[in-house]
Amino acid sequence: MAGEKRDYYEVLGVQKGASEDEIKKAYRKMAKQYHPDLHPGDKQAEASFKEVNEAYEVLSDSDKKARYDQFGHAGVDPNFGAGGAGGYGGWGGGMDFDFGDIFSSFFGGGGQRANPNAPRRGSDVAASVILSFEEAAFGCKKQIDVRVIETCRTCGGSGAAKGTTVSTCPVCRGSGHEVRQQRTPFGVMQSQVVCSRCQGKGKIIETPCPDCRGGGQVRVSTKVGVNIPAGIDDGQVLTVRGKGNSGLNGGPAGNLEVQVSVRPHPIFERDNYNLLCELPLTFAQLALGAEIEIPTLEGRVPYTIKEGTQPGEIIRLRGKGISYVNGRGKGDLIAQVTVEVPKSLSSKQKEALKAFEESLGEKNYQKRKTFFDKVKDVFN
């Protein structure tokens, strides 16, 4: 029941009146915390994840947020409170109906209102997915669990039970609003307000559908196949058109907005479309040169280290980085050479190293010689 649900602001851990950016930031944090991929088999985490997505779906939509702030869960739940008072009683979550939309005019003025039964686009739905580094780099297909509002299959969206019909509201004659007059010291004031009989829908449902309870829509859990393009990055959002909430009165469905999170890699870091890594080598390999293999996402690549290579030098492998999302080319792999100083040397190794050091002359250390020559110039 709608009354048993937690407050959506509480679910996301934000204050009422939070900005759009604050709500989005809180959603991303909570979605990562409870994502089913990080808690396999944990039913509580799965329930919390669904709750977080449901809260964000409402609070990220300005129309739904306004209805929720005014009416609570009743203003956004398609299955809440339908079928009362001999007619249509549901407020219809996802139906984008503004209950505060009151048109007032004075001294006989008119005021026009949109057709309440015109086609309306469905709202967007938020979801999230966690990818491995390789899945983001090479692309993949994911089945994503989402909760969406669909047109009720039992009644076809009419809201009426099988074998019954929907009639035009006798009070507002289908307009969704009624005119009220009131005498004041300034004369007769006339205003247009939401129809009290049909709640602005312009129609009456005498026998509501048992599945949607007159709302014409139901919230369901489903899986959506999403093609993840190669090169997608952490924090990006994929739009899957037409996979959001169903529209009203034949209107198009909204979109599914998928927030992407990418797990870190044990070796590589990503810099735009380039891959960065450290390449730890020994002093002997740098001094003498060596044949090595450099790791890439596609396997190891043979590479020749030149004699006299210095720590900090950059090795760039063209086209061994991340694919551009548009499919036109790839970034590079950039490896920075580092040297590891050996520890725990034996006496024999220390003696050999000392003999080697004594055998070297200034010509073997050009950078060192230049540095200390400058030191002498500065401090003498």
mmCIF file of C-alpha atoms in Angstrom:
data_model
loop_
_atom_site.group_PDB
_atom_site.id
_atom_site.type_symbol
_atom_site.label_atom_id
_atom_site.label_comp_id
_atom_site.label_asym_id
_atom_site.label_seq_id
_atom_site.Cartn_x
_atom_site.Cartn_y
_atom_site.Cartn_z
ATOM 1 C CA MET A 1 0.000 0.000 0.000
ATOM 2 C CA ALA A 2 1.125 3.533 -0.683
ATOM 3 C CA GLY A 3 0.792 4.499 2.979
ATOM 4 C CA GLU A 4 3.372 1.919 4.007
ATOM 5 C CA LYS A 5 6.108 3.365 1.818
ATOM 6 C CA ARG A 6 8.980 5.376 3.254
ATOM 7 C CA ASP A 7 9.262 9.049 2.428
ATOM 8 C CA TYR A 8 11.180 9.395 -0.851
ATOM 9 C CA TYR A 9 13.402 12.156 0.538
ATOM 10 C CA GLU A 10 14.289 9.878 3.450
ATOM 11 C CA VAL A 11 15.083 7.032 1.044
ATOM 12 C CA LEU A 12 17.664 9.175 -0.789
ATOM 13 C CA GLY A 13 18.910 10.815 2.392
ATOM 14 C CA VAL A 14 18.172 14.398 1.292
ATOM 15 C CA GLN A 15 16.079 17.209 2.725
ATOM 16 C CA LYS A 16 12.772 18.239 1.200
ATOM 17 C CA GLY A 17 13.535 21.062 -1.185
ATOM 18 C CA ALA A 18 16.898 19.565 -2.233
ATOM 19 C CA SER A 19 18.208 20.745 -5.598
ATOM 20 C CA GLU A 20 18.227 18.621 -8.747
ATOM 21 C CA ASP A 21 22.006 18.140 -8.458
ATOM 22 C CA GLU A 22 21.737 17.114 -4.785
ATOM 23 C CA ILE A 23 19.046 14.558 -5.615
ATOM 24 C CA LYS A 24 21.081 13.163 -8.524
ATOM 25 C CA LYS A 25 24.260 12.927 -6.427
ATOM 26 C CA ALA A 26 22.399 11.176 -3.599
ATOM 27 C CA TYR A 27 20.821 8.731 -6.055
ATOM 28 C CA ARG A 28 24.155 7.768 -7.589
ATOM 29 C CA LYS A 29 25.623 7.136 -4.141
ATOM 30 C CA MET A 30 22.684 5.017 -2.953
ATOM 31 C CA ALA A 31 22.370 3.102 -6.241
ATOM 32 C CA LYS A 32 26.030 2.058 -6.021
ATOM 33 C CA GLN A 33 25.625 1.113 -2.369
ATOM 34 C CA TYR A 34 22.714 -1.264 -2.964
ATOM 35 C CA HIS A 35 23.332 -2.450 -6.541
ATOM 36 C CA PRO A 36 22.486 -6.189 -6.845
ATOM 37 C CA ASP A 37 25.779 -6.894 -8.636
ATOM 38 C CA LEU A 38 27.597 -5.956 -5.444
ATOM 39 C CA HIS A 39 25.239 -7.981 -3.215
ATOM 40 C CA PRO A 40 24.389 -11.199 -5.077
ATOM 41 C CA GLY A 41 21.575 -13.089 -3.385
ATOM 42 C CA ASP A 42 20.915 -10.312 -0.845
ATOM 43 C CA LYS A 43 17.150 -9.737 -0.962
ATOM 44 C CA GLN A 44 17.311 -6.764 1.389
ATOM 45 C CA ALA A 45 19.857 -4.983 -0.818
ATOM 46 C CA GLU A 46 17.705 -5.764 -3.865
ATOM 47 C CA ALA A 47 14.634 -4.284 -2.158
ATOM 48 C CA SER A 48 16.594 -1.189 -1.115
ATOM 49 C CA PHE A 49 17.896 -0.778 -4.672
ATOM 50 C CA LYS A 50 14.339 -0.850 -6.050
ATOM 51 C CA GLU A 51 13.221 1.616 -3.389
ATOM 52 C CA VAL A 52 16.054 4.008 -4.293
ATOM 53 C CA ASN A 53 15.206 3.855 -8.008
ATOM 54 C CA GLU A 54 11.516 4.426 -7.326
ATOM 55 C CA ALA A 55 12.316 7.455 -5.170
ATOM 56 C CA TYR A 56 14.627 8.925 -7.813
ATOM 57 C CA GLU A 57 12.085 8.329 -10.568
ATOM 58 C CA VAL A 58 9.672 10.630 -8.745
ATOM 59 C CA LEU A 59 12.018 13.257 -7.291
ATOM 60 C CA SER A 60 13.968 13.707 -10.542
ATOM 61 C CA ASP A 61 10.770 14.505 -12.462
ATOM 62 C CA SER A 62 9.599 18.066 -11.761
ATOM 63 C CA ASP A 63 5.910 17.270 -12.374
ATOM 64 C CA LYS A 64 5.917 14.129 -10.245
ATOM 65 C CA LYS A 65 7.945 15.837 -7.532
ATOM 66 C CA ALA A 66 5.391 18.648 -7.350
ATOM 67 C CA ARG A 67 2.534 16.135 -7.016
ATOM 68 C CA TYR A 68 4.457 14.153 -4.421
ATOM 69 C CA ASP A 69 5.240 17.269 -2.390
ATOM 70 C CA GLN A 70 1.533 18.180 -2.396
ATOM 71 C CA PHE A 71 -0.200 14.805 -2.119
ATOM 72 C CA GLY A 72 2.497 12.385 -0.955
ATOM 73 C CA HIS A 73 2.532 8.854 -2.401
ATOM 74 C CA ALA A 74 -1.110 9.188 -3.419
ATOM 75 C CA GLY A 75 -0.156 11.769 -6.040
ATOM 76 C CA VAL A 76 2.268 9.476 -7.890
ATOM 77 C CA ASP A 77 0.977 5.923 -7.340
ATOM 78 C CA PRO A 78 -1.198 4.639 -10.226
ATOM 79 C CA ASN A 79 -2.839 2.055 -7.939
ATOM 80 C CA PHE A 80 -3.788 4.365 -5.087
ATOM 81 C CA GLY A 81 -7.360 5.125 -4.045
ATOM 82 C CA ALA A 82 -9.285 4.436 -7.252
ATOM 83 C CA GLY A 83 -12.953 3.683 -7.755
ATOM 84 C CA GLY A 84 -14.641 5.795 -5.094
ATOM 85 C CA ALA A 85 -17.839 7.860 -5.128
ATOM 86 C CA GLY A 86 -19.432 6.065 -8.035
ATOM 87 C CA GLY A 87 -16.829 7.149 -10.542
ATOM 88 C CA TYR A 88 -13.178 7.641 -11.303
ATOM 89 C CA GLY A 89 -11.364 8.176 -8.008
ATOM 90 C CA GLY A 90 -7.705 7.414 -8.815
ATOM 91 C CA TRP A 91 -5.086 10.143 -8.872
ATOM 92 C CA GLY A 92 -2.876 8.095 -11.185
ATOM 93 C CA GLY A 93 0.879 8.206 -10.585
ATOM 94 C CA GLY A 94 2.811 8.737 -13.769
ATOM 95 C CA MET A 95 -0.224 10.374 -15.341
ATOM 96 C CA ASP A 96 1.301 13.863 -15.258
ATOM 97 C CA PHE A 97 -1.921 15.426 -13.961
ATOM 98 C CA ASP A 98 -1.493 18.685 -12.061
ATOM 99 C CA PHE A 99 -4.027 18.872 -9.257
ATOM 100 C CA GLY A 100 -2.945 22.397 -8.401
ATOM 101 C CA ASP A 101 -3.749 23.630 -11.897
ATOM 102 C CA ILE A 102 -6.630 25.970 -11.121
ATOM 103 C CA PHE A 103 -7.610 28.619 -13.637
ATOM 104 C CA SER A 104 -9.270 31.648 -12.123
ATOM 105 C CA SER A 105 -10.878 34.629 -13.792
ATOM 106 C CA PHE A 106 -12.940 37.458 -12.462
ATOM 107 C CA PHE A 107 -16.246 39.034 -13.482
ATOM 108 C CA GLY A 108 -17.252 36.388 -16.001
ATOM 109 C CA GLY A 109 -13.796 35.690 -17.470
ATOM 110 C CA GLY A 110 -13.218 32.366 -19.226
ATOM 111 C CA GLY A 111 -9.822 30.684 -19.040
ATOM 112 C CA GLN A 112 -8.874 27.756 -21.288
ATOM 113 C CA ARG A 113 -7.611 24.345 -20.281
ATOM 114 C CA ALA A 114 -5.897 21.565 -22.190
ATOM 115 C CA ASN A 115 -7.918 18.511 -23.104
ATOM 116 C CA PRO A 116 -7.502 16.116 -20.136
ATOM 117 C CA ASN A 117 -7.755 13.124 -22.461
ATOM 118 C CA ALA A 118 -5.192 14.274 -25.020
ATOM 119 C CA PRO A 119 -2.181 11.969 -25.615
ATOM 120 C CA ARG A 120 0.533 12.481 -23.001
ATOM 121 C CA ARG A 121 4.122 11.241 -23.108
ATOM 122 C CA GLY A 122 5.179 8.903 -20.311
ATOM 123 C CA SER A 123 7.838 10.006 -17.853
ATOM 124 C CA ASP A 124 11.438 8.791 -17.893
ATOM 125 C CA VAL A 125 12.670 6.038 -15.585
ATOM 126 C CA ALA A 126 16.092 5.947 -13.912
ATOM 127 C CA ALA A 127 18.192 2.806 -13.493
ATOM 128 C CA SER A 128 21.853 1.972 -12.954
ATOM 129 C CA VAL A 129 24.329 -0.691 -14.034
ATOM 130 C CA ILE A 130 27.788 -1.657 -12.770
ATOM 131 C CA LEU A 131 30.308 -2.825 -15.387
ATOM 132 C CA SER A 132 33.707 -4.404 -15.209
ATOM 133 C CA PHE A 133 36.542 -2.369 -16.726
ATOM 134 C CA GLU A 134 36.662 -4.765 -19.700
ATOM 135 C CA GLU A 135 32.878 -4.625 -20.272
ATOM 136 C CA ALA A 136 33.075 -0.843 -20.491
ATOM 137 C CA ALA A 137 36.092 -0.978 -22.805
ATOM 138 C CA PHE A 138 34.781 -3.592 -25.238
ATOM 139 C CA GLY A 139 31.024 -3.125 -24.884
ATOM 140 C CA CYS A 140 28.471 -5.735 -23.860
ATOM 141 C CA LYS A 141 24.764 -6.400 -23.435
ATOM 142 C CA LYS A 142 23.141 -6.226 -20.004
ATOM 143 C CA GLN A 143 19.721 -7.204 -18.695
ATOM 144 C CA ILE A 144 18.643 -4.454 -16.312
ATOM 145 C CA ASP A 145 15.882 -4.843 -13.728
ATOM 146 C CA VAL A 146 13.517 -1.857 -13.754
ATOM 147 C CA ARG A 147 10.130 -0.947 -12.348
ATOM 148 C CA VAL A 148 7.981 0.885 -14.847
ATOM 149 C CA ILE A 149 4.401 2.007 -15.216
ATOM 150 C CA GLU A 150 2.677 0.133 -18.040
ATOM 151 C CA THR A 151 -0.721 0.387 -19.658
ATOM 152 C CA CYS A 152 -2.996 -2.096 -17.915
ATOM 153 C CA ARG A 153 -3.359 -5.132 -20.168
ATOM 154 C CA THR A 154 -6.657 -6.178 -18.621
ATOM 155 C CA CYS A 155 -8.557 -3.027 -19.575
ATOM 156 C CA GLY A 156 -6.256 -1.703 -22.295
ATOM 157 C CA GLY A 157 -5.736 1.507 -20.363
ATOM 158 C CA SER A 158 -9.395 2.538 -20.170
ATOM 159 C CA GLY A 159 -9.589 1.892 -16.445
ATOM 160 C CA ALA A 160 -12.964 0.191 -16.811
ATOM 161 C CA ALA A 161 -13.667 -3.474 -16.076
ATOM 162 C CA LYS A 162 -14.284 -5.805 -19.004
ATOM 163 C CA GLY A 163 -17.802 -5.516 -20.369
ATOM 164 C CA THR A 164 -18.270 -1.976 -19.047
ATOM 165 C CA THR A 165 -17.730 1.396 -20.634
ATOM 166 C CA VAL A 166 -16.332 4.777 -19.727
ATOM 167 C CA SER A 167 -18.828 7.645 -19.781
ATOM 168 C CA THR A 168 -18.358 11.393 -20.109
ATOM 169 C CA CYS A 169 -18.517 13.212 -16.801
ATOM 170 C CA PRO A 170 -21.969 14.852 -16.498
ATOM 171 C CA VAL A 171 -20.644 17.685 -14.333
ATOM 172 C CA CYS A 172 -17.842 19.024 -16.540
ATOM 173 C CA ARG A 173 -19.038 17.402 -19.816
ATOM 174 C CA GLY A 174 -15.566 16.020 -20.452
ATOM 175 C CA SER A 175 -13.595 19.238 -19.988
ATOM 176 C CA GLY A 176 -12.075 18.172 -16.654
ATOM 177 C CA HIS A 177 -13.018 21.426 -14.912
ATOM 178 C CA GLU A 178 -16.111 23.156 -13.643
ATOM 179 C CA VAL A 179 -17.039 26.806 -13.217
ATOM 180 C CA ARG A 180 -17.890 28.190 -9.801
ATOM 181 C CA GLN A 181 -19.392 31.591 -9.017
ATOM 182 C CA GLN A 182 -19.268 33.534 -5.773
ATOM 183 C CA ARG A 183 -20.786 36.873 -4.851
ATOM 184 C CA THR A 184 -18.341 39.396 -3.383
ATOM 185 C CA PRO A 185 -18.456 43.136 -2.589
ATOM 186 C CA PHE A 186 -16.798 43.606 -5.984
ATOM 187 C CA GLY A 187 -19.409 41.668 -7.861
ATOM 188 C CA VAL A 188 -19.634 38.063 -9.019
ATOM 189 C CA MET A 189 -16.320 36.219 -9.125
ATOM 190 C CA GLN A 190 -16.054 33.254 -11.475
ATOM 191 C CA SER A 191 -13.330 30.614 -11.375
ATOM 192 C CA GLN A 192 -12.499 27.348 -13.066
ATOM 193 C CA VAL A 193 -11.421 24.509 -10.808
ATOM 194 C CA VAL A 194 -10.688 20.811 -11.136
ATOM 195 C CA CYS A 195 -13.935 18.924 -11.517
ATOM 196 C CA SER A 196 -14.997 17.496 -8.166
ATOM 197 C CA ARG A 197 -16.739 14.510 -9.767
ATOM 198 C CA CYS A 198 -14.027 13.153 -12.097
ATOM 199 C CA GLN A 199 -10.898 14.760 -10.569
ATOM 200 C CA GLY A 200 -10.098 16.453 -13.865
ATOM 201 C CA LYS A 201 -10.199 13.399 -16.155
ATOM 202 C CA GLY A 202 -13.395 14.351 -17.917
ATOM 203 C CA LYS A 203 -14.742 10.802 -17.648
ATOM 204 C CA ILE A 204 -16.501 8.541 -15.174
ATOM 205 C CA ILE A 205 -15.710 4.883 -14.569
ATOM 206 C CA GLU A 206 -18.660 3.201 -12.895
ATOM 207 C CA THR A 207 -16.972 -0.209 -12.601
ATOM 208 C CA PRO A 208 -13.174 0.117 -12.247
ATOM 209 C CA CYS A 209 -10.836 -2.530 -13.635
ATOM 210 C CA PRO A 210 -9.852 -4.907 -10.783
ATOM 211 C CA ASP A 211 -6.167 -4.938 -11.817
ATOM 212 C CA CYS A 212 -5.440 -1.210 -12.126
ATOM 213 C CA ARG A 213 -8.387 -0.124 -9.941
ATOM 214 C CA GLY A 214 -9.470 2.433 -12.488
ATOM 215 C CA GLY A 215 -6.083 4.041 -13.049
ATOM 216 C CA GLY A 216 -5.527 2.533 -16.490
ATOM 217 C CA GLN A 217 -1.885 1.864 -15.580
ATOM 218 C CA VAL A 218 0.004 -0.535 -13.319
ATOM 219 C CA ARG A 219 3.560 -0.609 -11.956
ATOM 220 C CA VAL A 220 5.456 -3.764 -12.902
ATOM 221 C CA SER A 221 8.962 -5.196 -12.597
ATOM 222 C CA THR A 222 10.612 -6.117 -15.871
ATOM 223 C CA LYS A 223 13.967 -6.680 -17.526
ATOM 224 C CA VAL A 224 15.260 -4.461 -20.315
ATOM 225 C CA GLY A 225 18.102 -5.527 -22.590
ATOM 226 C CA VAL A 226 20.578 -2.661 -22.936
ATOM 227 C CA ASN A 227 23.415 -2.570 -25.457
ATOM 228 C CA ILE A 228 26.460 -1.036 -23.767
ATOM 229 C CA PRO A 229 28.670 0.620 -26.413
ATOM 230 C CA ALA A 230 32.433 0.034 -26.344
ATOM 231 C CA GLY A 231 34.204 2.952 -24.681
ATOM 232 C CA ILE A 232 31.464 3.952 -22.234
ATOM 233 C CA ASP A 233 32.937 5.677 -19.186
ATOM 234 C CA ASP A 234 32.131 5.772 -15.492
ATOM 235 C CA GLY A 235 29.376 8.272 -14.672
ATOM 236 C CA GLN A 236 27.929 8.457 -18.172
ATOM 237 C CA VAL A 237 24.198 7.975 -18.771
ATOM 238 C CA LEU A 238 22.745 5.799 -21.528
ATOM 239 C CA THR A 239 19.323 6.705 -22.904
ATOM 240 C CA VAL A 240 17.165 3.786 -24.052
ATOM 241 C CA ARG A 241 14.291 5.388 -25.897
ATOM 242 C CA GLY A 242 10.752 4.180 -25.344
ATOM 243 C CA LYS A 243 11.577 1.946 -22.374
ATOM 244 C CA GLY A 244 10.339 4.270 -19.640
ATOM 245 C CA ASN A 245 6.822 4.695 -18.281
ATOM 246 C CA SER A 246 3.938 4.222 -20.693
ATOM 247 C CA GLY A 247 2.183 7.279 -22.038
ATOM 248 C CA LEU A 248 -1.453 8.196 -21.524
ATOM 249 C CA ASN A 249 -4.253 8.167 -24.042
ATOM 250 C CA GLY A 250 -2.027 6.741 -26.763
ATOM 251 C CA GLY A 251 0.930 8.997 -26.009
ATOM 252 C CA PRO A 252 4.502 7.672 -26.453
ATOM 253 C CA ALA A 253 6.441 5.999 -23.641
ATOM 254 C CA GLY A 254 9.210 7.811 -21.820
ATOM 255 C CA ASN A 255 12.866 6.801 -21.861
ATOM 256 C CA LEU A 256 15.021 4.629 -19.634
ATOM 257 C CA GLU A 257 18.025 6.575 -18.323
ATOM 258 C CA VAL A 258 20.797 4.168 -17.267
ATOM 259 C CA GLN A 259 23.544 5.498 -14.986
ATOM 260 C CA VAL A 260 26.832 3.651 -15.678
ATOM 261 C CA SER A 261 29.375 2.774 -12.984
ATOM 262 C CA VAL A 262 32.677 1.063 -13.900
ATOM 263 C CA ARG A 263 34.768 -1.007 -11.512
ATOM 264 C CA PRO A 264 38.491 -0.093 -11.306
ATOM 265 C CA HIS A 265 41.138 -2.228 -13.038
ATOM 266 C CA PRO A 266 44.075 -3.730 -11.092
ATOM 267 C CA ILE A 267 46.654 -2.487 -13.642
ATOM 268 C CA PHE A 268 45.215 0.284 -15.786
ATOM 269 C CA GLU A 269 43.739 3.697 -15.152
ATOM 270 C CA ARG A 270 41.657 5.474 -17.733
ATOM 271 C CA ASP A 271 42.375 9.002 -18.962
ATOM 272 C CA ASN A 272 39.649 9.870 -21.448
ATOM 273 C CA TYR A 273 40.285 7.211 -24.125
ATOM 274 C CA ASN A 274 43.891 6.492 -23.140
ATOM 275 C CA LEU A 275 45.049 3.764 -20.781
ATOM 276 C CA LEU A 276 47.719 4.584 -18.204
ATOM 277 C CA CYS A 277 49.945 2.173 -16.306
ATOM 278 C CA GLU A 278 53.321 1.895 -14.607
ATOM 279 C CA LEU A 279 55.986 -0.396 -16.053
ATOM 280 C CA PRO A 280 58.335 -1.515 -13.224
ATOM 281 C CA LEU A 281 61.718 -2.683 -14.573
ATOM 282 C CA THR A 282 65.088 -3.523 -13.037
ATOM 283 C CA PHE A 283 68.224 -1.387 -13.198
ATOM 284 C CA ALA A 284 69.884 -4.017 -15.378
ATOM 285 C CA GLN A 285 66.997 -4.004 -17.863
ATOM 286 C CA LEU A 286 67.196 -0.234 -18.214
ATOM 287 C CA ALA A 287 70.989 -0.140 -18.411
ATOM 288 C CA LEU A 288 71.489 -3.066 -20.789
ATOM 289 C CA GLY A 289 68.198 -3.064 -22.653
ATOM 290 C CA ALA A 290 65.785 -5.983 -22.637
ATOM 291 C CA GLU A 291 63.038 -7.780 -24.511
ATOM 292 C CA ILE A 292 59.828 -7.511 -22.455
ATOM 293 C CA GLU A 293 56.065 -7.832 -22.843
ATOM 294 C CA ILE A 294 53.762 -4.904 -22.094
ATOM 295 C CA PRO A 295 50.225 -5.794 -20.913
ATOM 296 C CA THR A 296 47.211 -4.416 -22.806
ATOM 297 C CA LEU A 297 43.487 -5.116 -22.543
ATOM 298 C CA GLU A 298 43.839 -7.327 -25.604
ATOM 299 C CA GLY A 299 46.832 -9.327 -24.353
ATOM 300 C CA ARG A 300 50.589 -8.837 -23.967
ATOM 301 C CA VAL A 301 52.589 -7.046 -26.649
ATOM 302 C CA PRO A 302 56.366 -7.667 -27.252
ATOM 303 C CA TYR A 303 58.522 -4.572 -26.774
ATOM 304 C CA THR A 304 62.244 -3.798 -26.864
ATOM 305 C CA ILE A 305 63.643 -1.666 -24.033
ATOM 306 C CA LYS A 306 66.539 0.363 -25.398
ATOM 307 C CA GLU A 307 69.901 0.381 -23.663
ATOM 308 C CA GLY A 308 70.193 3.334 -21.270
ATOM 309 C CA THR A 309 66.432 3.883 -20.855
ATOM 310 C CA GLN A 310 65.790 6.244 -17.930
ATOM 311 C CA PRO A 311 63.165 5.974 -15.155
ATOM 312 C CA GLY A 312 60.154 8.159 -15.923
ATOM 313 C CA GLU A 313 60.380 7.714 -19.693
ATOM 314 C CA ILE A 314 57.078 7.167 -21.474
ATOM 315 C CA ILE A 315 56.264 4.284 -23.771
ATOM 316 C CA ARG A 316 53.242 4.922 -25.982
ATOM 317 C CA LEU A 317 51.486 2.085 -27.823
ATOM 318 C CA ARG A 318 49.249 3.632 -30.460
ATOM 319 C CA GLY A 319 45.705 2.271 -30.731
ATOM 320 C CA LYS A 320 45.965 0.054 -27.642
ATOM 321 C CA GLY A 321 43.697 2.188 -25.489
ATOM 322 C CA ILE A 322 39.903 2.527 -25.261
ATOM 323 C CA SER A 323 37.598 2.565 -28.281
ATOM 324 C CA TYR A 324 35.868 5.851 -29.017
ATOM 325 C CA VAL A 325 32.143 5.540 -28.312
ATOM 326 C CA ASN A 326 31.402 6.611 -31.891
ATOM 327 C CA GLY A 327 33.502 3.659 -33.122
ATOM 328 C CA ARG A 328 36.003 5.853 -34.984
ATOM 329 C CA GLY A 329 39.385 4.897 -33.635
ATOM 330 C CA LYS A 330 40.961 4.107 -30.273
ATOM 331 C CA GLY A 331 43.113 5.848 -27.712
ATOM 332 C CA ASP A 332 46.671 4.867 -26.763
ATOM 333 C CA LEU A 333 48.269 2.864 -23.994
ATOM 334 C CA ILE A 334 50.761 5.035 -22.092
ATOM 335 C CA ALA A 335 53.232 3.186 -19.850
ATOM 336 C CA GLN A 336 55.637 5.080 -17.586
ATOM 337 C CA VAL A 337 58.944 3.343 -16.849
ATOM 338 C CA THR A 338 59.854 2.967 -13.177
ATOM 339 C CA VAL A 339 62.804 1.216 -11.542
ATOM 340 C CA GLU A 340 62.642 -0.785 -8.344
ATOM 341 C CA VAL A 341 65.695 -0.698 -6.058
ATOM 342 C CA PRO A 342 66.440 -4.210 -4.793
ATOM 343 C CA LYS A 343 66.272 -4.855 -1.032
ATOM 344 C CA SER A 344 67.765 -7.440 1.338
ATOM 345 C CA LEU A 345 71.029 -7.863 -0.613
ATOM 346 C CA SER A 346 73.472 -10.552 0.480
ATOM 347 C CA SER A 347 77.070 -9.684 1.375
ATOM 348 C CA LYS A 348 78.263 -11.063 -1.929
ATOM 349 C CA GLN A 349 75.742 -8.972 -3.879
ATOM 350 C CA LYS A 350 76.708 -5.820 -1.952
ATOM 351 C CA GLU A 351 80.397 -6.361 -2.708
ATOM 352 C CA ALA A 352 79.647 -6.918 -6.372
ATOM 353 C CA LEU A 353 77.527 -3.764 -6.464
ATOM 354 C CA LYS A 354 80.272 -1.696 -4.800
ATOM 355 C CA ALA A 355 82.841 -2.983 -7.296
ATOM 356 C CA PHE A 356 80.508 -2.129 -10.143
ATOM 357 C CA GLU A 357 79.924 1.395 -8.777
ATOM 358 C CA GLU A 358 83.683 1.999 -8.403
ATOM 359 C CA SER A 359 84.223 0.930 -11.993
ATOM 360 C CA LEU A 360 81.968 3.681 -13.307
ATOM 361 C CA GLY A 361 83.198 7.111 -14.301
ATOM 362 C CA GLU A 362 81.581 10.514 -14.624
ATOM 363 C CA LYS A 363 80.730 9.839 -18.252
ATOM 364 C CA ASN A 364 78.299 7.155 -17.134
ATOM 365 C CA TYR A 365 76.268 9.691 -15.076
ATOM 366 C CA GLN A 366 75.798 12.801 -17.214
ATOM 367 C CA LYS A 367 72.666 14.029 -15.421
ATOM 368 C CA ARG A 368 74.228 13.459 -11.974
ATOM 369 C CA LYS A 369 77.446 15.273 -13.010
ATOM 370 C CA THR A 370 75.501 18.234 -14.406
ATOM 371 C CA PHE A 371 73.421 18.496 -11.245
ATOM 372 C CA PHE A 372 76.367 18.622 -8.841
ATOM 373 C CA ASP A 373 78.239 21.035 -11.083
ATOM 374 C CA LYS A 374 75.275 23.389 -10.683
ATOM 375 C CA VAL A 375 75.299 22.826 -6.909
ATOM 376 C CA LYS A 376 78.946 23.928 -6.784
ATOM 377 C CA ASP A 377 78.158 27.052 -8.789
ATOM 378 C CA VAL A 378 75.279 28.007 -6.506
ATOM 379 C CA PHE A 379 76.819 27.331 -3.075
ATOM 380 C CA ASN A 380 80.529 28.156 -3.659
#
